Amino acid sequence: NAGVTQTPKFRILKIGQSMTLQCTQDMNHNYMYWYRQDPGMGLKLIYYSVGAGITDKGEVPNGYNVSRSTTEDFPLRLELAAPSQTSVYFCASTATGTSYEQYFGPGTRLTVT
Amino acid sequence: AQSVTQPDIHITVSEGASLELRCNYSYGATPYLFWYVQSPGQGLQLLLKYFSGDTLVQGIKGFEAEFKRSQSSFNLRKPSVHWSDAAEYFCAVGATGGYNKLIFGAGTRLAVHP
C-alpha cells in the first residue's frame, strides 16, 4: 500500500515552459487535493476533486489546470511557468465523509528560472 | 472567513524540555481541528485530530492537544522533546463548504538543541 505518490520529486523549469506534476493514490479515495507550500505561508489549496470527472478551484488556482479521469490519478498542469510558481507542491487525498483526515504525498519541489 | 493563526514562526527548545505550540482558529461552530507534522523534505503526517467529545486528545509520538472553545485555541503539547521532533508543525481546521477541505496555519518551525 503506497498511499499517495508524486512524481517528480524535483524539477527546474525555464519561464514559459510547461509541465505536469503527477499524483496517484491507491486508497480508493474520492477526494483529492493539490496544495502549494511557500515559506511562512502554510499550505494553500490550488484545486481539488471530489471524484472522477469533477474538479473545482481552490484558493490559488491561477496558472494551473487539473483533470481527474480516474479515481487514482489527479495530475496538475502548469502551462506557462512563471517564477511565482516556484514552490513545493503537495498532493493529498481523503475518503468521502466527514473525517477530513487528509493523506499527503512526499511533495514536488519546483523551481522556475 | 475561517482562518488559523499560529503566532510562533520559530521555536527553539532544549532536548528533554516541555513544548507547547499555539494555534488559534476562527470558526463559529464546533470545528474539526488537526495538527500535522512535516519533517525536512517530507510530506505532512497527521499527529492528532479533534472532532468532538473529550477536549484533550492524544496523538502519535507522545503529543497531545487541548481544545479550548472559550479561547478558540487548540494548542499542541509534549512533556519532553526529543531531537527527532525537530520539524515544522501545522495546525489546520476543517473548512466549511464540505468536501473535507482544510485551512492551514502558516506553520511553526521547531528546533531542538541537544
Short mmCIF file of C-alpha atoms in Angstrom, two decimals:
data_model
loop_
_atom_site.label_atom_id
_atom_site.label_comp_id
_atom_site.label_asym_id
_atom_site.label_seq_id
_atom_site.Cartn_x
_atom_site.Cartn_y
_atom_site.Cartn_z
CA ASN A 1 0.00 0.00 0.00
CA ALA A 2 1.94 3.04 -1.26
CA GLY A 3 -0.58 5.70 -0.20
CA VAL A 4 -0.11 8.93 -2.17
CA THR A 5 2.77 9.09 -4.61
CA GLN A 6 4.04 12.11 -6.51
CA THR A 7 6.47 12.49 -9.38
CA PRO A 8 8.88 14.07 -9.98
CA LYS A 9 10.49 14.92 -6.65
CA PHE A 10 12.40 17.87 -8.06
CA ARG A 11 12.17 19.87 -11.27
CA ILE A 12 13.69 23.01 -12.69
CA LEU A 13 11.73 24.81 -15.40
CA LYS A 14 12.51 27.80 -17.54
CA ILE A 15 10.00 30.62 -17.72
CA GLY A 16 7.28 29.80 -20.23
CA GLN A 17 7.79 26.05 -20.20
CA SER A 18 5.02 23.68 -19.24
CA MET A 19 4.93 20.52 -17.18
CA THR A 20 2.63 18.10 -15.42
CA LEU A 21 3.01 17.07 -11.81
CA GLN A 22 1.74 13.55 -11.29
CA CYS A 23 -0.22 12.33 -8.28
CA THR A 24 -1.56 8.83 -7.68
CA GLN A 25 -3.29 7.30 -4.67
CA ASP A 26 -4.11 3.65 -4.08
CA MET A 27 -6.56 4.07 -1.19
CA ASN A 28 -9.67 4.40 -3.38
CA HIS A 29 -10.24 7.91 -2.03
CA ASN A 30 -12.77 10.03 -3.86
CA TYR A 31 -11.43 13.39 -2.70
CA MET A 32 -8.06 14.66 -3.89
CA TYR A 33 -6.29 17.99 -3.48
CA TRP A 34 -3.34 19.98 -4.73
CA TYR A 35 -1.57 22.44 -2.45
CA ARG A 36 1.39 24.70 -2.79
CA GLN A 37 3.63 25.46 0.16
CA ASP A 38 5.61 28.67 0.35
CA PRO A 39 7.86 29.66 3.29
CA GLY A 40 5.89 31.26 6.09
CA MET A 41 2.60 30.85 4.23
CA GLY A 42 1.47 27.37 5.15
CA LEU A 43 -0.36 25.34 2.53
CA LYS A 44 -2.69 26.95 0.03
CA LEU A 45 -5.26 24.91 -1.89
CA ILE A 46 -4.86 25.13 -5.66
CA TYR A 47 -7.51 22.70 -6.95
CA TYR A 48 -9.49 19.82 -5.60
CA SER A 49 -11.55 16.96 -6.98
CA VAL A 50 -14.46 15.06 -5.45
CA GLY A 51 -14.41 12.22 -7.94
CA ALA A 52 -13.51 11.22 -11.45
CA GLY A 53 -14.53 13.96 -13.86
CA ILE A 54 -15.27 16.53 -11.13
CA THR A 55 -12.80 19.27 -10.22
CA ASP A 56 -13.05 22.72 -8.71
CA LYS A 57 -10.85 25.70 -7.92
CA GLY A 58 -9.29 26.28 -4.56
CA GLU A 59 -7.79 29.44 -3.13
CA VAL A 60 -4.93 29.96 -5.64
CA PRO A 61 -5.86 28.33 -9.00
CA ASN A 62 -4.42 30.89 -11.42
CA GLY A 63 -1.75 29.45 -13.71
CA TYR A 64 -2.75 25.84 -13.08
CA ASN A 65 -5.09 23.25 -14.54
CA VAL A 66 -6.17 19.83 -13.38
CA SER A 67 -8.02 16.81 -14.65
CA ARG A 68 -9.38 13.68 -13.00
CA SER A 69 -10.05 10.87 -15.43
CA THR A 70 -9.71 8.07 -12.85
CA THR A 71 -10.18 7.73 -9.11
CA GLU A 72 -6.45 7.09 -8.65
CA ASP A 73 -4.84 9.93 -10.63
CA PHE A 74 -5.02 13.70 -10.23
CA PRO A 75 -2.36 15.46 -12.34
CA LEU A 76 -1.61 19.17 -12.02
CA ARG A 77 -0.65 21.07 -15.17
CA LEU A 78 1.42 24.24 -15.39
CA GLU A 79 1.03 25.71 -18.86
CA LEU A 80 3.31 28.77 -18.88
CA ALA A 81 5.64 28.54 -15.94
CA ALA A 82 6.40 31.76 -14.08
CA PRO A 83 8.87 32.46 -11.24
CA SER A 84 5.89 32.97 -8.91
CA GLN A 85 5.16 29.26 -9.30
CA THR A 86 8.43 28.31 -7.63
CA SER A 87 7.16 26.33 -4.67
CA VAL A 88 6.74 22.91 -3.12
CA TYR A 89 3.63 21.14 -4.34
CA PHE A 90 1.75 18.56 -2.32
CA CYS A 91 -0.99 16.22 -3.38
CA ALA A 92 -3.37 14.81 -0.78
CA SER A 93 -6.40 12.56 -0.65
CA THR A 94 -9.16 11.60 1.74
CA ALA A 95 -12.15 9.34 1.87
CA THR A 96 -15.67 10.60 1.35
CA GLY A 97 -17.41 11.51 4.56
CA THR A 98 -16.76 13.83 7.44
CA SER A 99 -13.36 12.64 8.61
CA TYR A 100 -11.42 15.48 6.94
CA GLU A 101 -8.23 13.45 7.56
CA GLN A 102 -6.05 14.01 4.53
CA TYR A 103 -3.13 11.81 3.47
CA PHE A 104 -0.23 13.59 1.82
CA GLY A 105 2.31 12.69 -0.79
CA PRO A 106 6.01 13.49 -0.36
CA GLY A 107 5.88 16.63 -2.48
CA THR A 108 7.45 18.04 -5.64
CA ARG A 109 9.95 20.89 -5.35
CA LEU A 110 9.64 23.09 -8.43
CA THR A 111 11.95 25.94 -9.37
CA VAL A 112 11.14 28.28 -12.25
CA THR A 113 14.04 30.42 -13.50
CA ALA B 1 -13.95 33.85 6.88
CA GLN B 2 -12.29 30.93 8.57
CA SER B 3 -8.66 31.25 9.48
CA VAL B 4 -5.95 29.58 11.52
CA THR B 5 -3.23 31.52 13.30
CA GLN B 6 0.00 30.08 14.58
CA PRO B 7 1.62 33.00 16.40
CA ASP B 8 5.09 31.50 16.66
CA ILE B 9 7.08 31.18 13.43
CA HIS B 10 10.12 29.61 15.07
CA ILE B 11 10.58 27.96 18.44
CA THR B 12 13.76 26.54 19.91
CA VAL B 13 13.75 24.20 22.90
CA SER B 14 16.33 22.03 24.59
CA GLU B 15 16.07 18.28 24.34
CA GLY B 16 14.07 16.97 27.30
CA ALA B 17 12.23 20.26 27.83
CA SER B 18 8.49 20.59 27.52
CA LEU B 19 6.86 22.06 24.43
CA GLU B 20 3.71 23.99 23.66
CA LEU B 21 2.85 25.18 20.16
CA ARG B 22 -0.01 27.63 19.90
CA CYS B 23 -2.90 27.56 17.47
CA ASN B 24 -5.93 29.85 17.31
CA TYR B 25 -8.79 29.46 14.87
CA SER B 26 -11.79 31.44 13.77
CA TYR B 27 -14.95 29.43 13.22
CA GLY B 28 -18.48 29.84 14.55
CA ALA B 29 -19.47 26.25 15.20
CA THR B 30 -17.54 23.37 16.73
CA PRO B 31 -14.57 22.92 14.43
CA TYR B 32 -12.71 19.87 13.25
CA LEU B 33 -9.10 20.54 14.27
CA PHE B 34 -5.85 18.91 13.26
CA TRP B 35 -2.13 19.03 13.89
CA TYR B 36 0.21 17.84 11.17
CA VAL B 37 4.00 17.48 11.29
CA GLN B 38 6.38 17.88 8.36
CA SER B 39 9.89 16.54 8.73
CA PRO B 40 12.54 18.05 6.44
CA GLY B 41 11.98 17.02 2.83
CA GLN B 42 8.89 15.02 3.68
CA GLY B 43 5.15 15.29 3.27
CA LEU B 44 2.74 16.04 6.09
CA GLN B 45 1.85 13.41 8.67
CA LEU B 46 -1.19 13.63 10.91
CA LEU B 47 -0.29 13.92 14.61
CA LEU B 48 -3.78 14.15 16.08
CA LYS B 49 -7.29 15.40 15.46
CA TYR B 50 -10.27 16.71 17.38
CA PHE B 51 -13.86 16.27 16.24
CA SER B 52 -15.91 16.26 19.43
CA GLY B 53 -16.01 14.86 22.95
CA ASP B 54 -13.03 14.90 25.26
CA THR B 55 -11.20 18.19 24.77
CA LEU B 56 -7.80 16.65 25.48
CA VAL B 57 -6.74 14.45 22.59
CA GLN B 58 -3.77 12.15 22.39
CA GLY B 59 -1.76 11.66 19.24
CA ILE B 60 1.22 9.84 17.94
CA LYS B 61 4.83 10.34 19.08
CA GLY B 62 3.72 11.39 22.58
CA PHE B 63 1.93 14.56 21.51
CA GLU B 64 -1.35 15.83 22.89
CA ALA B 65 -3.54 18.84 22.22
CA GLU B 66 -6.29 20.58 24.13
CA PHE B 67 -9.34 22.20 22.57
CA LYS B 68 -10.47 25.31 24.43
CA ARG B 69 -13.64 26.74 22.92
CA SER B 70 -13.58 29.86 25.10
CA GLN B 71 -10.14 30.77 23.76
CA SER B 72 -10.63 29.43 20.21
CA SER B 73 -7.41 27.54 20.72
CA PHE B 74 -6.03 24.09 20.02
CA ASN B 75 -2.50 24.08 21.43
CA LEU B 76 -0.12 21.19 20.90
CA ARG B 77 1.97 19.92 23.79
CA LYS B 78 4.66 17.40 24.55
CA PRO B 79 6.12 16.88 28.03
CA SER B 80 9.66 16.00 26.90
CA VAL B 81 11.00 16.86 23.47
CA HIS B 82 13.36 14.56 21.56
CA TRP B 83 15.86 15.71 18.94
CA SER B 84 13.82 13.83 16.33
CA ASP B 85 10.87 16.17 16.98
CA ALA B 86 12.64 18.95 15.08
CA ALA B 87 10.25 19.67 12.21
CA GLU B 88 7.57 22.08 11.05
CA TYR B 89 4.16 21.81 12.66
CA PHE B 90 0.92 22.87 11.06
CA CYS B 91 -2.44 23.44 12.67
CA ALA B 92 -5.49 23.07 10.44
CA VAL B 93 -9.26 23.44 10.65
CA GLY B 94 -11.91 21.72 8.56
CA ALA B 95 -13.32 24.25 6.12
CA THR B 96 -17.00 24.96 5.68
CA GLY B 97 -18.49 24.13 2.32
CA GLY B 98 -17.82 20.43 2.52
CA TYR B 99 -15.50 18.16 0.53
CA ASN B 100 -13.23 17.70 3.56
CA LYS B 101 -11.18 20.75 2.71
CA LEU B 102 -8.69 22.04 5.27
CA ILE B 103 -7.43 25.50 6.09
CA PHE B 104 -3.86 25.53 7.34
CA GLY B 105 -1.94 27.87 9.55
CA ALA B 106 1.41 29.24 8.45
CA GLY B 107 3.32 26.69 10.50
CA THR B 108 5.76 26.72 13.41
CA ARG B 109 9.29 25.52 12.85
CA LEU B 110 10.69 23.71 15.87
CA ALA B 111 14.42 23.44 16.51
CA VAL B 112 15.73 21.18 19.27
CA HIS B 113 19.06 21.85 20.95
CA PRO B 114 20.98 18.91 22.44
#
